[in-house]
Protein backbone atom coordinates (compact mmCIF):
# COMPACT_ATOMS: atom_id res chain seq x y z
CA UNK A 1 0.00 0.00 0.00
CA UNK A 2 2.69 2.39 0.95
CA UNK A 3 4.85 1.19 -1.90
CA UNK A 4 4.15 4.03 -4.37
CA UNK A 5 4.84 6.59 -1.68
CA UNK A 6 8.04 4.81 -0.73
CA UNK A 7 9.30 4.78 -4.28
CA UNK A 8 8.72 8.46 -4.78
CA UNK A 9 9.79 9.59 -1.42
CA UNK A 10 12.79 9.26 -0.05
CA UNK A 11 15.42 9.30 2.37
CA UNK A 12 16.52 12.06 4.68
CA UNK A 13 20.07 11.71 3.52
CA UNK A 14 21.76 14.12 1.14
CA UNK A 15 22.48 12.77 -2.33
CA UNK A 16 25.42 10.34 -2.34
CA UNK A 17 27.48 12.90 -4.21
CA UNK A 18 26.55 15.73 -1.83
CA UNK A 19 27.44 13.61 1.19
CA UNK A 20 30.81 12.72 -0.31
CA UNK A 21 31.63 16.31 -1.17
CA UNK A 22 30.86 17.59 2.35
CA UNK A 23 32.78 14.73 3.93
CA UNK A 24 35.75 15.26 1.63
CA UNK A 25 35.93 19.02 2.27
CA UNK A 26 35.71 18.75 6.06
CA UNK A 27 37.95 15.69 6.03
CA UNK A 28 40.62 17.54 4.05
CA UNK A 29 40.56 20.51 6.40
CA UNK A 30 40.89 18.18 9.38
CA UNK A 31 43.69 16.27 7.68
CA UNK A 32 45.87 19.39 7.34
CA UNK A 33 47.21 19.42 10.95
CA UNK A 34 47.90 15.67 10.84
CA UNK A 35 49.66 15.97 7.48
CA UNK A 36 51.57 18.95 8.86
CA UNK A 37 52.75 16.83 11.78
CA UNK A 38 53.91 14.15 9.36
CA UNK A 39 55.69 16.69 7.16
CA UNK A 40 57.33 18.18 10.24
CA UNK A 41 58.78 14.80 11.26
CA UNK A 42 60.21 14.34 7.77
CA UNK A 43 62.08 17.65 7.67
CA UNK A 44 65.79 17.14 7.24
CA UNK A 45 68.56 19.35 8.59
CA UNK A 46 69.51 20.44 5.05
CA UNK A 47 66.05 21.77 4.30
CA UNK A 48 64.92 18.71 2.34
CA UNK A 49 62.98 15.72 3.53
CA UNK A 50 64.21 12.46 4.98
CA UNK A 51 63.28 9.80 7.49
CA UNK A 52 66.26 10.64 9.71
CA UNK A 53 64.11 11.69 12.67
CA UNK A 54 62.17 8.43 12.53
CA UNK A 55 65.42 6.46 12.39
CA UNK A 56 66.85 8.56 15.23
CA UNK A 57 64.09 7.21 17.42
CA UNK A 58 65.84 3.81 17.36
CA UNK A 59 69.37 5.16 17.60
CA UNK A 60 70.91 4.04 20.91
CA UNK A 61 72.90 7.28 20.98
CA UNK A 62 69.71 9.22 21.65
CA UNK A 63 68.51 6.83 24.33
CA UNK A 64 69.38 9.27 27.10
CA UNK A 65 67.43 12.21 25.75
CA UNK A 66 64.42 9.99 25.03
CA UNK A 67 64.52 8.40 28.49
CA UNK A 68 61.62 10.53 29.85
CA UNK A 69 59.41 9.16 27.06
CA UNK A 70 60.03 5.56 27.99
CA UNK A 71 59.54 6.31 31.69
CA UNK A 72 56.34 8.20 30.86
CA UNK A 73 55.07 5.47 28.57
CA UNK A 74 55.83 2.82 31.20
CA UNK A 75 54.00 4.87 33.82
CA UNK A 76 51.03 5.38 31.50
CA UNK A 77 50.85 1.64 30.90
CA UNK A 78 50.91 0.97 34.66
CA UNK A 79 48.15 3.57 35.04
CA UNK A 80 46.16 1.92 32.25
CA UNK A 81 46.35 -1.43 33.99
CA UNK A 82 45.32 0.14 37.31
CA UNK A 83 42.41 2.00 35.73
CA UNK A 84 41.20 -1.08 33.87
CA UNK A 85 41.39 -2.99 37.17
CA UNK A 86 39.12 -0.37 38.77
CA UNK A 87 36.66 -0.70 35.87
CA UNK A 88 36.68 -4.51 36.06
CA UNK A 89 36.79 -5.10 39.80
CA UNK A 90 34.93 -2.11 41.18
CA UNK A 91 32.65 -0.53 38.58
CA UNK A 92 31.39 -3.62 36.72
CA UNK A 93 30.37 -5.67 39.80
CA UNK A 94 28.66 -2.60 41.28
CA UNK A 95 26.72 -2.01 38.07
CA UNK A 96 25.63 -5.65 37.94
CA UNK A 97 24.59 -5.52 41.59
CA UNK A 98 22.53 -2.41 40.93
CA UNK A 99 20.90 -3.96 37.87
CA UNK A 100 20.00 -7.08 39.86
CA UNK A 101 19.17 -5.81 43.31
CA UNK A 102 18.64 -2.04 43.30
CA UNK A 103 16.86 -1.09 40.08
CA UNK A 104 15.63 2.06 41.80
CA UNK A 105 19.21 3.23 42.30
CA UNK A 106 19.87 3.16 38.57
CA UNK A 107 19.16 6.83 37.85
CA UNK A 108 21.07 8.23 40.83
CA UNK A 109 23.96 5.89 40.00
CA UNK A 110 23.97 7.05 36.39
CA UNK A 111 24.03 10.64 37.56
CA UNK A 112 26.95 9.85 39.86
CA UNK A 113 28.92 8.15 37.10
CA UNK A 114 28.37 10.96 34.60
CA UNK A 115 29.22 13.62 37.19
CA UNK A 116 32.96 13.69 36.37
CA UNK A 117 32.00 15.02 32.92
CA UNK A 118 30.81 18.20 34.55
CA UNK A 119 33.63 18.57 37.03
CA UNK A 120 36.63 19.78 35.06
CA UNK A 121 39.82 17.80 35.70
CA UNK A 122 41.52 21.06 36.62
CA UNK A 123 39.00 21.56 39.43
CA UNK A 124 39.44 17.98 40.58
CA UNK A 125 43.20 18.53 40.74
CA UNK A 126 42.80 21.37 43.22
CA UNK A 127 41.08 18.95 45.60
CA UNK A 128 43.14 15.91 44.69
CA UNK A 129 46.39 17.63 45.68
CA UNK A 130 45.65 17.37 49.45
CA UNK A 131 44.24 13.85 48.99
CA UNK A 132 47.45 12.74 47.27
CA UNK A 133 49.51 14.43 49.96
CA UNK A 134 47.92 11.99 52.43
CA UNK A 135 48.29 9.07 50.02
CA UNK A 136 51.92 9.97 49.42
CA UNK A 137 52.59 9.88 53.15
CA UNK A 138 50.83 6.57 53.74
CA UNK A 139 51.38 4.39 50.68
CA UNK A 140 54.16 6.21 48.89
CA UNK A 141 54.50 8.50 45.90
CA UNK A 142 54.69 5.73 43.30
CA UNK A 143 52.82 6.10 40.08
CA UNK A 144 50.08 3.52 40.55
CA UNK A 145 47.97 5.39 43.15
CA UNK A 146 47.31 7.94 40.42
CA UNK A 147 45.17 5.34 38.65
CA UNK A 148 42.66 5.82 41.49
CA UNK A 149 42.15 9.37 40.25
CA UNK A 150 42.02 8.21 36.64
CA UNK A 151 39.32 5.71 37.55
CA UNK A 152 37.10 8.71 38.27
CA UNK A 153 37.92 10.47 34.99
CA UNK A 154 37.09 7.38 32.91
CA UNK A 155 33.93 6.69 34.92
CA UNK A 156 31.48 8.34 32.48
CA UNK A 157 32.90 6.56 29.43
CA UNK A 158 33.17 3.17 31.11
CA UNK A 159 29.68 3.52 32.59
CA UNK A 160 28.06 4.23 29.24
CA UNK A 161 29.80 1.33 27.50
CA UNK A 162 28.92 -1.20 30.20
CA UNK A 163 25.38 0.04 30.73
CA UNK A 164 24.68 -0.36 27.00
CA UNK A 165 25.57 -4.04 27.36
CA UNK A 166 23.53 -4.46 30.54
CA UNK A 167 20.51 -2.96 28.76
CA UNK A 168 21.00 -5.27 25.78
CA UNK A 169 20.78 -8.50 27.76
CA UNK A 170 18.30 -9.33 30.48
CA UNK A 171 20.77 -9.67 33.35
CA UNK A 172 17.99 -10.39 35.85
CA UNK A 173 16.69 -13.42 34.00
CA UNK A 174 20.19 -14.66 33.19
CA UNK A 175 21.29 -14.44 36.80
CA UNK A 176 18.11 -16.03 38.10
CA UNK A 177 18.32 -18.86 35.59
CA UNK A 178 21.91 -19.55 36.52
CA UNK A 179 21.15 -19.38 40.24
CA UNK A 180 18.21 -21.71 39.87
CA UNK A 181 20.47 -24.20 38.13
CA UNK A 182 22.67 -24.14 41.21
CA UNK A 183 25.36 -21.63 40.27
CA UNK A 184 27.01 -19.57 42.99
CA UNK A 185 27.36 -15.79 42.67
CA UNK A 186 30.97 -16.09 41.57
CA UNK A 187 29.96 -18.40 38.73
CA UNK A 188 27.07 -16.11 37.81
CA UNK A 189 29.38 -13.10 37.55
CA UNK A 190 32.32 -14.74 35.83
CA UNK A 191 30.76 -17.41 33.64
CA UNK A 192 27.24 -16.20 32.93
CA UNK A 193 27.09 -12.40 33.02
CA UNK A 194 30.74 -11.76 32.16
CA UNK A 195 30.61 -13.38 28.70
CA UNK A 196 27.29 -11.70 27.92
CA UNK A 197 28.55 -8.26 28.87
CA UNK A 198 31.88 -8.90 27.13
CA UNK A 199 31.46 -6.31 24.37
CA UNK A 200 30.56 -3.51 26.75
CA UNK A 201 33.28 -4.41 29.24
CA UNK A 202 35.88 -4.63 26.48
CA UNK A 203 34.80 -1.27 25.08
CA UNK A 204 34.95 0.24 28.58
CA UNK A 205 38.48 -1.07 29.06
CA UNK A 206 39.75 0.11 25.68
CA UNK A 207 38.17 3.55 26.14
CA UNK A 208 39.77 3.75 29.58
CA UNK A 209 43.18 2.94 28.11
CA UNK A 210 42.70 5.63 25.45
CA UNK A 211 41.68 8.23 28.04
CA UNK A 212 44.56 7.33 30.39
CA UNK A 213 47.14 7.46 27.58
CA UNK A 214 45.87 10.92 26.62
CA UNK A 215 45.60 12.33 30.14
CA UNK A 216 47.76 15.34 30.94
CA UNK A 217 46.02 17.67 33.39
CA UNK A 218 46.09 15.61 36.57
CA UNK A 219 49.55 14.10 36.08
CA UNK A 220 51.05 17.43 35.16
CA UNK A 221 49.69 19.37 38.14
CA UNK A 222 50.38 16.60 40.65
CA UNK A 223 53.97 16.42 39.34
CA UNK A 224 53.75 12.85 38.11
CA UNK A 225 55.31 11.64 34.88
CA UNK A 226 53.12 10.02 32.26
CA UNK A 227 53.25 9.80 28.47
CA UNK A 228 51.77 13.26 27.91
CA UNK A 229 53.91 15.12 30.45
CA UNK A 230 56.96 13.33 29.02
CA UNK A 231 56.00 14.49 25.51
CA UNK A 232 55.96 18.09 26.74
CA UNK A 233 59.39 17.66 28.38
CA UNK A 234 60.96 15.98 25.36
CA UNK A 235 59.35 18.49 22.98
CA UNK A 236 61.62 21.16 24.47
CA UNK A 237 64.79 19.21 23.55
CA UNK A 238 63.70 17.35 20.43
CA UNK A 239 60.35 18.43 18.99
CA UNK A 240 60.66 15.87 16.19
CA UNK A 241 60.52 12.85 18.43
CA UNK A 242 57.63 14.37 20.43
CA UNK A 243 55.61 14.81 17.24
CA UNK A 244 56.53 11.33 15.95
CA UNK A 245 55.33 9.76 19.19
CA UNK A 246 52.17 11.87 19.13
CA UNK A 247 51.40 10.56 15.67
CA UNK A 248 52.01 6.99 16.79
CA UNK A 249 49.80 7.47 19.87
CA UNK A 250 47.00 8.97 17.77
CA UNK A 251 47.23 6.04 15.35
CA UNK A 252 47.18 3.60 18.25
CA UNK A 253 44.07 5.19 19.79
CA UNK A 254 42.39 5.26 16.37
CA UNK A 255 42.95 1.51 15.94
CA UNK A 256 41.67 0.87 19.48
CA UNK A 257 38.44 2.75 18.82
CA UNK A 258 38.00 1.15 15.40
CA UNK A 259 38.30 -2.25 17.09
CA UNK A 260 35.56 -1.26 19.56
CA UNK A 261 33.29 -0.09 16.75
CA UNK A 262 33.86 -3.13 14.54
CA UNK A 263 33.35 -5.40 17.54
CA UNK A 264 30.02 -3.73 18.28
CA UNK A 265 28.89 -4.07 14.66
CA UNK A 266 29.86 -7.76 14.54
CA UNK A 267 27.96 -8.29 17.76
CA UNK A 268 24.86 -6.52 16.45
CA UNK A 269 25.11 -8.62 13.28
CA UNK A 270 25.03 -11.85 15.28
CA UNK A 271 22.07 -10.68 17.28
CA UNK A 272 19.99 -9.51 14.32
CA UNK A 273 20.70 -12.75 12.46
CA UNK A 274 19.55 -14.65 15.48
CA UNK A 275 16.46 -12.49 15.61
CA UNK A 276 15.50 -13.56 12.10
CA UNK A 277 15.59 -17.26 12.90
CA UNK B 1 26.83 -16.83 24.18
CA UNK B 2 24.64 -19.90 24.24
CA UNK B 3 22.86 -18.47 27.23
CA UNK B 4 21.38 -15.76 25.06
CA UNK B 5 19.31 -18.32 23.22
CA UNK B 6 18.68 -20.79 26.01
CA UNK B 7 17.47 -18.32 28.60
CA UNK B 8 14.47 -16.50 27.19
CA UNK B 9 12.45 -14.45 29.61
CA UNK B 10 9.85 -17.18 29.93
CA UNK B 11 7.88 -17.30 33.16
CA UNK B 12 6.82 -20.89 32.51
CA UNK B 13 9.97 -22.57 33.81
CA UNK B 14 11.15 -20.00 36.30
CA UNK B 15 8.37 -20.85 38.75
CA UNK B 16 9.37 -24.40 39.60
CA UNK B 17 13.02 -23.57 39.20
CA UNK B 18 12.84 -20.83 41.73
CA UNK B 19 11.15 -23.16 44.14
CA UNK B 20 13.96 -25.64 43.69
CA UNK B 21 16.60 -23.03 44.35
CA UNK B 22 14.84 -21.54 47.33
CA UNK B 23 16.09 -22.82 50.67
CA UNK B 24 13.74 -24.96 52.73
CA UNK B 25 13.61 -22.31 55.46
CA UNK B 26 11.21 -19.38 55.49
CA UNK B 27 12.09 -17.00 52.64
CA UNK B 28 11.15 -13.98 54.75
CA UNK B 29 13.73 -14.79 57.40
CA UNK B 30 16.57 -14.65 54.92
CA UNK B 31 15.56 -11.54 53.11
CA UNK B 32 16.86 -8.90 55.53
CA UNK B 33 20.23 -10.55 55.84
CA UNK B 34 20.56 -10.82 52.07
CA UNK B 35 19.59 -7.19 51.68
CA UNK B 36 22.26 -6.23 54.20
CA UNK B 37 24.77 -8.25 52.16
CA UNK B 38 23.69 -6.49 48.98
CA UNK B 39 24.06 -3.08 50.56
CA UNK B 40 27.49 -4.17 51.77
CA UNK B 41 28.33 -4.90 48.12
CA UNK B 42 27.75 -1.25 47.26
CA UNK B 43 30.15 0.08 49.89
CA UNK B 44 33.49 -0.37 48.08
CA UNK B 45 32.34 1.71 45.15
CA UNK B 46 30.64 4.23 47.40
CA UNK B 47 33.84 4.61 49.44
CA UNK B 48 35.89 4.99 46.26
CA UNK B 49 33.66 7.70 44.80
CA UNK B 50 33.60 9.44 48.17
CA UNK B 51 37.40 9.61 48.45
CA UNK B 52 38.25 10.38 44.83
CA UNK B 53 35.29 12.40 43.61
CA UNK B 54 33.29 13.88 46.48
CA UNK B 55 36.18 14.74 48.81
CA UNK B 56 38.36 16.37 46.11
CA UNK B 57 35.41 18.40 44.82
CA UNK B 58 34.49 19.57 48.30
CA UNK B 59 38.14 20.30 49.14
CA UNK B 60 38.56 22.26 45.93
CA UNK B 61 35.50 24.37 46.55
CA UNK B 62 36.12 24.58 50.29
CA UNK B 63 39.71 25.75 49.93
CA UNK B 64 38.33 28.85 48.28
CA UNK B 65 36.97 29.84 51.67
CA UNK B 66 40.19 29.28 53.59
CA UNK B 67 42.59 32.14 54.20
CA UNK B 68 46.37 32.07 54.43
CA UNK B 69 46.08 31.72 58.22
CA UNK B 70 43.87 28.64 57.85
CA UNK B 71 40.71 30.38 59.01
CA UNK B 72 37.46 31.03 57.18
CA UNK B 73 37.53 33.96 54.83
CA UNK B 74 35.63 35.36 51.90
CA UNK B 75 38.71 37.17 50.57
CA UNK B 76 39.44 34.57 47.90
CA UNK B 77 35.88 34.55 46.68
CA UNK B 78 35.92 38.33 46.68
CA UNK B 79 39.06 38.11 44.56
CA UNK B 80 36.87 36.63 41.83
CA UNK B 81 35.66 40.19 41.27
CA UNK B 82 39.22 41.29 40.50
CA UNK B 83 39.27 42.78 36.98
CA UNK B 84 42.07 40.42 35.89
CA UNK B 85 40.12 37.36 37.01
CA UNK B 86 36.86 38.64 35.55
CA UNK B 87 38.71 39.11 32.27
CA UNK B 88 39.95 35.50 32.38
CA UNK B 89 36.42 34.24 32.95
CA UNK B 90 35.20 36.39 30.06
CA UNK B 91 38.02 35.02 27.88
CA UNK B 92 37.20 31.44 28.85
CA UNK B 93 33.48 31.83 28.28
CA UNK B 94 34.02 33.70 25.01
CA UNK B 95 36.45 31.09 23.69
CA UNK B 96 34.13 28.24 24.69
CA UNK B 97 31.10 29.96 23.14
CA UNK B 98 32.84 30.77 19.86
CA UNK B 99 34.35 27.31 19.41
CA UNK B 100 31.13 25.60 20.52
CA UNK B 101 29.06 27.54 17.95
CA UNK B 102 31.47 26.78 15.11
CA UNK B 103 31.97 23.20 16.29
CA UNK B 104 28.22 22.59 16.59
CA UNK B 105 27.44 23.93 13.11
CA UNK B 106 30.32 22.21 11.30
CA UNK B 107 29.70 19.02 13.27
CA UNK B 108 25.99 19.04 12.43
CA UNK B 109 26.76 19.49 8.72
CA UNK B 110 29.20 16.58 8.94
CA UNK B 111 26.55 14.42 10.65
CA UNK B 112 24.12 15.29 7.87
CA UNK B 113 26.69 14.27 5.25
CA UNK B 114 27.20 10.96 7.07
CA UNK B 115 23.54 10.09 6.51
CA UNK B 116 24.47 9.45 2.87
CA UNK B 117 26.51 6.45 3.99
CA UNK B 118 25.41 3.06 5.25
CA UNK B 119 24.74 3.01 8.99
CA UNK B 120 27.19 0.22 9.69
CA UNK B 121 29.50 0.72 6.77
CA UNK B 122 33.19 1.45 6.83
CA UNK B 123 32.86 5.21 6.26
CA UNK B 124 30.75 5.88 9.34
CA UNK B 125 32.89 3.51 11.41
CA UNK B 126 36.04 5.33 10.37
CA UNK B 127 34.58 8.78 11.01
CA UNK B 128 33.29 7.57 14.39
CA UNK B 129 36.69 6.21 15.36
CA UNK B 130 38.53 9.35 14.22
CA UNK B 131 36.01 11.50 16.09
CA UNK B 132 36.51 9.43 19.23
CA UNK B 133 40.27 9.86 19.03
CA UNK B 134 40.21 13.58 18.30
CA UNK B 135 37.52 14.37 20.87
CA UNK B 136 39.16 12.57 23.81
CA UNK B 137 42.76 12.18 22.89
CA UNK B 138 43.71 15.69 21.84
CA UNK B 139 45.36 17.72 24.53
CA UNK B 140 49.10 18.03 24.25
CA UNK B 141 49.29 16.37 20.84
CA UNK B 142 46.78 18.81 19.44
CA UNK B 143 49.07 21.65 20.48
CA UNK B 144 51.96 19.96 18.62
CA UNK B 145 49.77 19.47 15.56
CA UNK B 146 48.89 23.15 15.42
CA UNK B 147 52.46 24.28 16.03
CA UNK B 148 53.42 22.10 13.05
CA UNK B 149 50.59 23.64 11.02
CA UNK B 150 50.38 27.32 11.91
CA UNK B 151 53.40 27.68 14.16
CA UNK B 152 56.10 30.17 13.25
CA UNK B 153 57.65 27.53 10.93
CA UNK B 154 54.41 25.59 10.38
CA UNK B 155 53.48 24.07 7.05
CA UNK B 156 50.57 26.43 6.39
CA UNK B 157 52.44 29.47 7.70
CA UNK B 158 55.41 28.81 5.40
CA UNK B 159 53.16 28.01 2.45
CA UNK B 160 51.16 31.22 2.85
CA UNK B 161 54.35 33.23 3.21
CA UNK B 162 56.30 31.69 0.34
CA UNK B 163 53.52 31.18 -2.17
CA UNK B 164 51.08 33.99 -1.43
CA UNK B 165 53.26 36.44 0.42
CA UNK B 166 50.91 36.49 3.39
CA UNK B 167 52.48 36.72 6.82
CA UNK B 168 49.86 35.51 9.28
CA UNK B 169 52.07 36.59 12.17
CA UNK B 170 52.55 40.14 10.99
CA UNK B 171 50.72 41.32 14.10
CA UNK B 172 52.69 39.11 16.46
CA UNK B 173 52.80 35.43 17.34
CA UNK B 174 49.12 35.15 18.20
CA UNK B 175 49.26 31.35 18.06
CA UNK B 176 50.72 31.35 21.56
CA UNK B 177 47.97 33.65 22.84
CA UNK B 178 44.22 33.44 23.17
CA UNK B 179 43.41 33.61 19.40
CA UNK B 180 45.76 30.70 18.83
CA UNK B 181 43.48 28.49 20.88
CA UNK B 182 40.46 28.94 18.60
CA UNK B 183 41.52 26.60 15.79
CA UNK B 184 42.80 23.78 18.07
CA UNK B 185 39.61 24.00 20.14
CA UNK B 186 37.44 23.73 17.01
CA UNK B 187 39.53 20.72 16.09
CA UNK B 188 38.24 18.81 19.14
CA UNK B 189 34.79 20.43 19.26
CA UNK B 190 33.68 19.22 15.81
CA UNK B 191 34.43 15.54 16.56
CA UNK B 192 32.59 15.80 19.90
CA UNK B 193 29.59 17.22 18.05
CA UNK B 194 29.68 14.27 15.64
CA UNK B 195 29.70 11.81 18.55
CA UNK B 196 26.87 13.47 20.46
CA UNK B 197 24.64 14.71 17.63
CA UNK B 198 24.77 11.83 15.14
CA UNK B 199 22.46 9.54 17.20
CA UNK B 200 19.79 12.28 17.30
CA UNK B 201 20.02 12.88 13.57
CA UNK B 202 19.79 9.17 12.73
CA UNK B 203 16.74 8.90 15.00
CA UNK B 204 14.89 11.19 12.60
CA UNK B 205 12.23 9.02 10.94
CA UNK B 206 12.20 8.80 7.15
CA UNK B 207 8.42 8.33 7.23
CA UNK B 208 7.99 11.82 8.66
CA UNK B 209 9.44 13.08 5.40
CA UNK B 210 7.14 10.72 3.50
CA UNK B 211 4.19 12.09 5.41
CA UNK B 212 5.21 15.67 4.67
CA UNK B 213 5.60 14.90 0.98
CA UNK B 214 2.34 12.96 0.84
CA UNK B 215 0.55 15.93 2.38
CA UNK B 216 1.92 18.16 -0.34
CA UNK B 217 4.88 19.64 1.51
CA UNK B 218 8.34 20.12 0.12
CA UNK B 219 11.66 18.82 1.36
CA UNK B 220 12.54 22.34 2.43
CA UNK B 221 9.31 22.62 4.39
CA UNK B 222 10.06 19.30 6.05
CA UNK B 223 13.48 20.47 7.26
CA UNK B 224 12.18 23.85 8.38
CA UNK B 225 8.87 22.83 9.93
CA UNK B 226 9.46 19.27 11.14
CA UNK B 227 13.11 18.24 11.38
CA UNK B 228 14.52 21.43 12.85
CA UNK B 229 12.03 21.76 15.71
CA UNK B 230 12.50 18.05 16.51
CA UNK B 231 16.28 18.30 16.40
CA UNK B 232 16.52 21.65 18.18
CA UNK B 233 16.68 20.25 21.74
CA UNK B 234 19.33 17.67 20.80
CA UNK B 235 21.31 20.29 18.97
CA UNK B 236 21.15 22.66 21.92
CA UNK B 237 22.11 19.88 24.33
CA UNK B 238 25.12 18.96 22.19
CA UNK B 239 26.06 22.62 21.96
CA UNK B 240 26.01 22.96 25.76
CA UNK B 241 28.19 19.87 26.05
CA UNK B 242 30.63 21.44 23.60
CA UNK B 243 30.65 24.63 25.62
CA UNK B 244 31.39 22.68 28.82
CA UNK B 245 34.09 20.77 26.99
CA UNK B 246 35.79 23.94 25.80
CA UNK B 247 35.42 25.60 29.18
CA UNK B 248 37.07 22.74 31.09
CA UNK B 249 39.81 22.02 28.57
CA UNK B 250 43.30 22.50 29.94
CA UNK B 251 45.92 20.34 28.21
CA UNK B 252 45.95 22.03 24.80
CA UNK B 253 46.16 25.49 26.29
CA UNK B 254 48.83 24.44 28.79
CA UNK B 255 51.01 22.94 26.07
CA UNK B 256 50.44 25.80 23.62
CA UNK B 257 50.44 28.91 25.78
CA UNK B 258 53.65 28.73 27.72
CA UNK B 259 53.27 32.15 29.27
CA UNK B 260 50.39 34.12 30.66
CA UNK B 261 47.11 32.72 31.83
CA UNK B 262 44.36 34.10 29.65
CA UNK B 263 41.83 31.40 30.49
CA UNK B 264 40.59 30.11 33.83
CA UNK B 265 42.26 26.66 33.79
CA UNK B 266 45.63 28.34 33.17
CA UNK B 267 44.87 30.85 35.92
CA UNK B 268 44.30 27.92 38.27
CA UNK B 269 47.66 26.50 37.26
CA UNK B 270 49.31 29.81 38.01
CA UNK B 271 47.60 29.99 41.38
CA UNK B 272 48.54 26.37 42.21
CA UNK B 273 52.17 26.61 41.20
CA UNK B 274 52.81 30.21 42.18
CA UNK B 275 55.83 30.39 44.43
CA UNK B 276 55.97 34.13 44.72
CA UNK B 277 52.74 34.70 46.57
CA UNK B 278 52.12 32.55 49.60
CA UNK B 279 48.53 31.53 50.13
CA UNK B 280 47.70 31.88 46.48
CA UNK B 281 46.73 28.20 46.30
CA UNK B 282 43.48 29.15 47.99
CA UNK B 283 42.75 31.45 45.08
CA UNK B 284 42.82 28.26 42.99
CA UNK B 285 39.96 27.06 45.19
CA UNK B 286 37.97 30.19 44.51
CA UNK B 287 38.63 29.88 40.78
CA UNK B 288 37.57 26.22 40.95
CA UNK B 289 34.38 27.35 42.68
CA UNK B 290 33.78 29.82 39.85
CA UNK B 291 34.27 27.08 37.28
CA UNK B 292 31.91 24.74 39.14
CA UNK B 293 29.23 27.44 39.18
CA UNK B 294 29.53 27.99 35.42
CA UNK B 295 29.57 24.22 34.78
CA UNK B 296 26.58 23.66 37.06
CA UNK B 297 24.59 26.25 35.12
CA UNK B 298 25.54 24.65 31.81
CA UNK B 299 24.73 21.15 33.05
CA UNK B 300 21.42 22.31 34.46
CA UNK B 301 20.57 23.75 31.05
CA UNK B 302 21.73 20.48 29.48
CA UNK B 303 19.42 18.43 31.72
CA UNK B 304 16.43 20.68 30.96
CA UNK B 305 17.04 20.54 27.22
CA UNK B 306 17.72 16.78 27.30
CA UNK B 307 14.38 16.22 28.99
CA UNK B 308 12.71 17.88 26.02
CA UNK B 309 14.84 15.96 23.52
CA UNK B 310 14.04 12.60 25.12
CA UNK B 311 10.34 13.13 24.48
CA UNK B 312 10.99 13.15 20.72
CA UNK B 313 13.39 10.25 20.64
CA UNK B 314 11.02 7.61 21.94
Short mmCIF file of N, CA and C in Angstrom, two decimals, chain A residues 75 78-79 132 135-148 222-225:
data_model
loop_
_atom_site.label_atom_id
_atom_site.label_comp_id
_atom_site.label_asym_id
_atom_site.label_seq_id
_atom_site.Cartn_x
_atom_site.Cartn_y
_atom_site.Cartn_z
N UNK A 75 54.93 4.43 32.79
CA UNK A 75 54.00 4.87 33.82
C UNK A 75 52.56 4.86 33.30
N UNK A 78 51.27 1.39 33.30
CA UNK A 78 50.91 0.97 34.66
C UNK A 78 49.56 1.58 35.04
N UNK A 79 49.40 2.88 34.72
CA UNK A 79 48.15 3.57 35.04
C UNK A 79 46.97 2.97 34.28
N UNK A 132 46.23 13.46 47.63
CA UNK A 132 47.45 12.74 47.27
C UNK A 132 48.61 13.03 48.22
N UNK A 135 47.94 10.35 50.64
CA UNK A 135 48.29 9.07 50.02
C UNK A 135 49.80 8.93 49.93
N UNK A 136 50.47 10.00 49.53
CA UNK A 136 51.92 9.97 49.42
C UNK A 136 52.57 9.63 50.74
N UNK A 137 52.01 10.14 51.84
CA UNK A 137 52.59 9.88 53.15
C UNK A 137 52.34 8.45 53.61
N UNK A 138 51.18 7.89 53.21
CA UNK A 138 50.83 6.57 53.74
C UNK A 138 51.27 5.43 52.83
N UNK A 139 51.01 5.53 51.53
CA UNK A 139 51.38 4.39 50.68
C UNK A 139 52.42 4.76 49.64
N UNK A 140 53.05 5.90 49.78
CA UNK A 140 54.16 6.21 48.89
C UNK A 140 53.74 7.04 47.69
N UNK A 141 54.76 7.60 47.02
CA UNK A 141 54.50 8.50 45.90
C UNK A 141 54.70 7.79 44.57
N UNK A 142 54.57 6.48 44.56
CA UNK A 142 54.69 5.73 43.30
C UNK A 142 53.64 6.19 42.32
N UNK A 143 53.72 5.63 41.13
CA UNK A 143 52.82 6.10 40.08
C UNK A 143 51.44 5.47 40.19
N UNK A 144 51.35 4.22 40.67
CA UNK A 144 50.08 3.52 40.55
C UNK A 144 48.91 4.15 41.32
N UNK A 145 49.16 4.81 42.49
CA UNK A 145 47.97 5.39 43.15
C UNK A 145 47.25 6.41 42.28
N UNK A 146 47.96 6.96 41.29
CA UNK A 146 47.31 7.94 40.42
C UNK A 146 46.17 7.31 39.63
N UNK A 147 46.24 5.99 39.41
CA UNK A 147 45.17 5.34 38.65
C UNK A 147 43.84 5.44 39.41
N UNK A 148 43.90 5.64 40.72
CA UNK A 148 42.66 5.82 41.49
C UNK A 148 41.96 7.11 41.05
N UNK A 222 49.96 17.33 39.45
CA UNK A 222 50.38 16.60 40.65
C UNK A 222 51.85 16.18 40.55
N UNK A 223 52.54 16.70 39.53
CA UNK A 223 53.97 16.42 39.34
C UNK A 223 54.28 14.94 39.19
N UNK A 224 53.43 14.24 38.43
CA UNK A 224 53.75 12.85 38.11
C UNK A 224 54.12 12.78 36.64
N UNK A 225 54.91 11.77 36.27
CA UNK A 225 55.31 11.64 34.88
C UNK A 225 54.46 10.60 34.17
#
